[in-house]
CSV table of C-alpha atoms and ligand atoms in Angstrom, one decimal:
chain,number,residue,atom,x,y,z
A,1336,MET,CA,-6.9,-2.4,-18.6
A,1337,LYS,CA,-8.6,-0.1,-16.1
A,1338,THR,CA,-6.3,0.3,-13.1
A,1339,LEU,CA,-6.7,1.9,-9.7
A,1340,ILE,CA,-3.9,2.7,-7.3
A,1341,ILE,CA,-5.1,2.7,-3.7
A,1342,TYR,CA,-2.5,3.5,-1.0
A,1343,TYR,CA,-1.8,4.6,2.6
A,1344,SER,CA,1.2,6.7,3.4
A,1345,ARG,CA,2.2,8.2,6.8
A,1346,THR,CA,5.2,10.2,5.8
A,1347,GLY,CA,4.9,10.5,2.0
A,1348,THR,CA,7.2,7.8,0.7
A,1349,THR,CA,4.5,5.4,-0.5
A,1350,LYS,CA,2.6,8.4,-1.8
A,1351,LYS,CA,5.5,9.5,-3.9
A,1352,VAL,CA,5.7,6.1,-5.6
A,1353,ALA,CA,2.0,5.9,-6.0
A,1354,GLU,CA,2.0,9.3,-7.8
A,1355,ILE,CA,4.8,8.2,-10.1
A,1356,LEU,CA,2.8,5.1,-11.0
A,1357,LYS,CA,-0.2,7.1,-11.6
A,1358,GLN,CA,1.7,9.3,-14.0
A,1359,LYS,CA,3.2,6.3,-15.8
A,1360,LEU,CA,0.0,4.3,-16.0
A,1361,ASN,CA,-2.3,7.2,-16.5
A,1362,CYS,CA,-4.8,5.6,-14.1
A,1363,ASP,CA,-7.0,6.5,-11.2
A,1364,ILE,CA,-5.6,6.9,-7.7
A,1365,GLU,CA,-7.1,7.2,-4.2
A,1366,GLU,CA,-5.4,7.7,-0.8
A,1367,ILE,CA,-6.7,5.8,2.2
A,1368,ILE,CA,-7.0,8.1,5.2
A,1369,ASP,CA,-6.6,6.6,8.7
A,1370,ILE,CA,-8.9,8.4,11.2
A,1371,LYS,CA,-6.7,7.4,14.0
A,1372,ASP,CA,-3.8,9.9,14.6
A,1373,ARG,CA,-0.6,8.3,13.5
A,1374,LYS,CA,1.6,11.4,13.9
A,1375,GLY,CA,4.7,11.7,16.0
A,1376,PRO,CA,6.4,9.2,18.4
A,1377,ILE,CA,3.1,8.1,20.0
A,1378,GLY,CA,1.6,7.5,16.5
A,1379,TYR,CA,4.7,5.5,15.6
A,1380,ILE,CA,4.5,3.3,18.7
A,1381,THR,CA,0.8,2.7,18.6
A,1382,GLY,CA,0.9,2.3,14.8
A,1383,GLY,CA,3.6,-0.4,15.0
A,1384,ARG,CA,1.7,-2.2,17.8
A,1385,ASP,CA,-1.6,-2.1,15.9
A,1386,ALA,CA,0.1,-3.4,12.7
A,1387,MET,CA,1.8,-6.2,14.7
A,1388,LYS,CA,-1.5,-7.2,16.4
A,1389,GLU,CA,-3.3,-7.0,13.1
A,1390,ILE,CA,-5.9,-4.6,14.5
A,1391,LEU,CA,-8.3,-2.8,12.2
A,1392,THR,CA,-8.8,0.9,12.2
A,1393,GLU,CA,-11.3,3.4,11.1
A,1394,ILE,CA,-10.7,4.8,7.6
A,1395,LYS,CA,-12.4,7.7,5.8
A,1396,PRO,CA,-15.1,6.4,3.3
A,1397,ILE,CA,-13.6,5.2,0.1
A,1398,GLU,CA,-14.8,6.9,-3.1
A,1399,LYS,CA,-13.7,4.6,-5.9
A,1400,ASN,CA,-15.3,1.2,-6.2
A,1401,PRO,CA,-12.7,-1.5,-6.8
A,1402,VAL,CA,-15.2,-3.6,-8.7
A,1403,ASP,CA,-15.0,-1.0,-11.5
A,1404,TYR,CA,-11.3,-1.9,-12.1
A,1405,ASP,CA,-9.5,-4.8,-13.8
A,1406,LEU,CA,-6.5,-4.2,-11.6
A,1407,VAL,CA,-6.0,-2.7,-8.2
A,1408,ILE,CA,-2.5,-1.7,-7.1
A,1409,ILE,CA,-2.5,-1.6,-3.3
A,1410,GLY,CA,0.3,0.4,-1.6
A,1411,THR,CA,1.4,0.5,2.0
A,1412,PRO,CA,4.5,1.2,4.1
A,1413,ASP,CA,5.8,-1.8,6.0
A,1414,TRP,CA,4.9,-1.5,9.7
A,1415,ALA,CA,6.4,-4.2,11.9
A,1416,SER,CA,6.8,-6.6,8.9
A,1417,ASN,CA,3.1,-6.2,8.1
A,1418,MET,CA,0.7,-3.9,6.2
A,1419,THR,CA,-0.6,-0.8,7.9
A,1420,PRO,CA,-3.9,-1.0,9.8
A,1421,ALA,CA,-5.5,1.3,7.2
A,1422,VAL,CA,-4.6,-1.0,4.4
A,1423,ARG,CA,-5.6,-4.1,6.4
A,1424,THR,CA,-9.0,-2.4,6.9
A,1425,TYR,CA,-9.3,-1.5,3.2
A,1426,ILE,CA,-8.5,-5.0,2.1
A,1427,THR,CA,-10.8,-6.6,4.7
A,1428,ASN,CA,-13.7,-4.4,3.6
A,1429,GLN,CA,-13.2,-4.7,-0.2
A,1430,LYS,CA,-11.6,-8.1,-0.8
A,1431,ASP,CA,-14.8,-9.5,-2.4
A,1432,LYS,CA,-14.6,-6.7,-5.0
A,1433,LEU,CA,-10.9,-7.2,-5.9
A,1434,LYS,CA,-10.2,-9.1,-9.1
A,1435,LYS,CA,-6.5,-8.8,-10.1
A,1436,VAL,CA,-4.2,-7.1,-7.5
A,1437,ALA,CA,-0.6,-5.9,-7.4
A,1438,PHE,CA,1.3,-4.7,-4.3
A,1439,LEU,CA,3.6,-1.8,-3.6
A,1440,VAL,CA,5.4,-1.8,-0.3
A,1441,THR,CA,8.0,0.8,0.9
A,1442,TYR,CA,10.1,-0.2,3.9
A,1443,GLY,CA,13.2,0.8,5.9
A,1444,GLY,CA,15.2,-2.4,5.4
A,1445,SER,CA,13.5,-5.6,6.6
A,1446,GLY,CA,10.2,-7.5,6.6
A,1447,LEU,CA,9.2,-7.0,3.0
A,1448,GLU,CA,8.5,-10.6,2.0
A,1449,LYS,CA,6.4,-11.2,5.1
A,1450,THR,CA,4.4,-8.1,4.3
A,1451,PHE,CA,3.7,-9.3,0.7
A,1452,LYS,CA,2.7,-12.7,2.0
A,1453,ARG,CA,0.3,-11.3,4.6
A,1454,MET,CA,-1.3,-9.0,2.0
A,1455,GLY,CA,-1.7,-11.9,-0.4
A,1456,ASP,CA,-3.2,-14.1,2.3
A,1457,LEU,CA,-5.7,-11.4,3.3
A,1458,VAL,CA,-6.8,-10.7,-0.2
A,1459,GLY,CA,-7.1,-14.4,-0.9
A,1460,THR,CA,-5.2,-14.2,-4.3
A,1461,GLN,CA,-1.5,-13.8,-5.0
A,1462,PRO,CA,-0.5,-10.6,-6.7
A,1463,THR,CA,0.3,-10.3,-10.4
A,1464,ALA,CA,3.3,-8.2,-9.5
A,1465,THR,CA,5.0,-6.8,-6.4
A,1466,LEU,CA,7.1,-3.7,-6.0
A,1467,GLY,CA,9.2,-3.4,-2.9
A,1468,LEU,CA,11.3,-0.2,-2.4
A,1469,LYS,CA,13.5,0.9,0.4
A,1470,THR,CA,12.6,4.4,1.7
A,1471,VAL,CA,16.1,5.6,0.7
A,1472,GLU,CA,15.6,4.4,-2.9
A,1473,VAL,CA,12.5,6.5,-3.1
A,1474,THR,CA,13.9,9.7,-1.4
A,1475,LYS,CA,17.1,9.5,-3.5
A,1476,ASP,CA,15.1,8.9,-6.7
A,1477,GLN,CA,16.8,5.6,-7.3
A,1478,ALA,CA,13.6,3.6,-7.9
A,1479,GLU,CA,13.0,4.2,-11.6
A,1480,GLU,CA,14.3,0.8,-12.9
A,1481,LYS,CA,12.3,-1.2,-10.4
A,1482,ILE,CA,9.2,0.8,-11.1
A,1483,ASN,CA,9.5,0.2,-14.8
A,1484,GLN,CA,10.1,-3.5,-14.2
A,1485,PHE,CA,7.0,-3.7,-12.1
A,1486,ILE,CA,4.9,-2.0,-14.8
A,1487,THR,CA,6.0,-4.5,-17.4
A,1488,GLN,CA,4.7,-7.3,-15.1
A,1489,LEU,CA,1.2,-5.9,-14.7
B,1307,LIG,C1,5.2,2.1,13.0
B,1307,LIG,C2,6.2,1.9,11.9
B,1307,LIG,C3,6.8,0.6,11.9
B,1307,LIG,C4,7.7,0.3,10.9
B,1307,LIG,N1,8.2,-1.0,10.8
B,1307,LIG,C5,9.1,-1.3,9.8
B,1307,LIG,C6,9.6,-2.6,9.7
B,1307,LIG,O1,9.2,-3.6,10.4
B,1307,LIG,N2,10.5,-2.9,8.7
B,1307,LIG,C7,11.0,-1.9,7.9
B,1307,LIG,O2,11.8,-2.2,7.0
B,1307,LIG,N3,10.5,-0.6,8.0
B,1307,LIG,C8,9.6,-0.3,8.9
B,1307,LIG,N4,9.2,1.0,9.1
B,1307,LIG,C9,9.6,2.0,8.1
B,1307,LIG,C10,8.6,2.3,7.0
B,1307,LIG,O3,8.2,1.1,6.4
B,1307,LIG,C11,9.3,3.2,5.9
B,1307,LIG,O4,9.9,4.3,6.4
B,1307,LIG,C12,8.3,3.6,4.8
B,1307,LIG,O5,8.9,3.9,3.6
B,1307,LIG,C13,7.4,4.8,5.2
B,1307,LIG,O6,6.4,5.0,4.3
B,1307,LIG,P1,5.5,6.3,4.2
B,1307,LIG,O7,6.4,7.5,4.2
B,1307,LIG,O8,4.7,6.1,3.0
B,1307,LIG,O9,4.7,6.3,5.5
B,1307,LIG,C14,8.2,1.3,10.0
B,1307,LIG,C15,7.6,2.6,10.1
B,1307,LIG,C16,6.7,2.9,11.1
B,1307,LIG,C17,6.1,4.3,11.1
């Protein structure tokens, strides 16, 4: 099964999991880059607001065409119990080309299920598998078991 991992990460947590998945699945990977500056406290506040209001953003052109893949794993941090504007923009632009999807969400401690639901609703299909990991599980390398379980469901 040809698989692509596409993800956004502001502070590296989601990126770390995406890279682990890439190694384990031996598949293609692409990072979504938000043109809007999301750094620092201002970036945090405006990012949370944009996510809550479900505002789209401008992202760098995507190189990999999702239509070339049987499965696309979409990764995002949870922002205000929602996907990030960058991932919302990606899904909005590409949803007609997505066949089978799976979701990866990293989060501080709440809002995970809402985020999965919102992503599924936006794609228009429910995911084959979901992987939700708390930031601390990722930073302390305690995510191995959940990652392996996720892979068996793909
Ligand atoms: C703007 C913003 C809003 C957030 N909102 C939530 C939230 O509603 N619930 C939650 O559990 N974590 C929330 N977080 C924490 C992130 O989801 C968490 O730290 C995530 O692992 C960061 O991923 P990253 O390092 O890939 O950017 C928020 C973080 C940011 C920057």
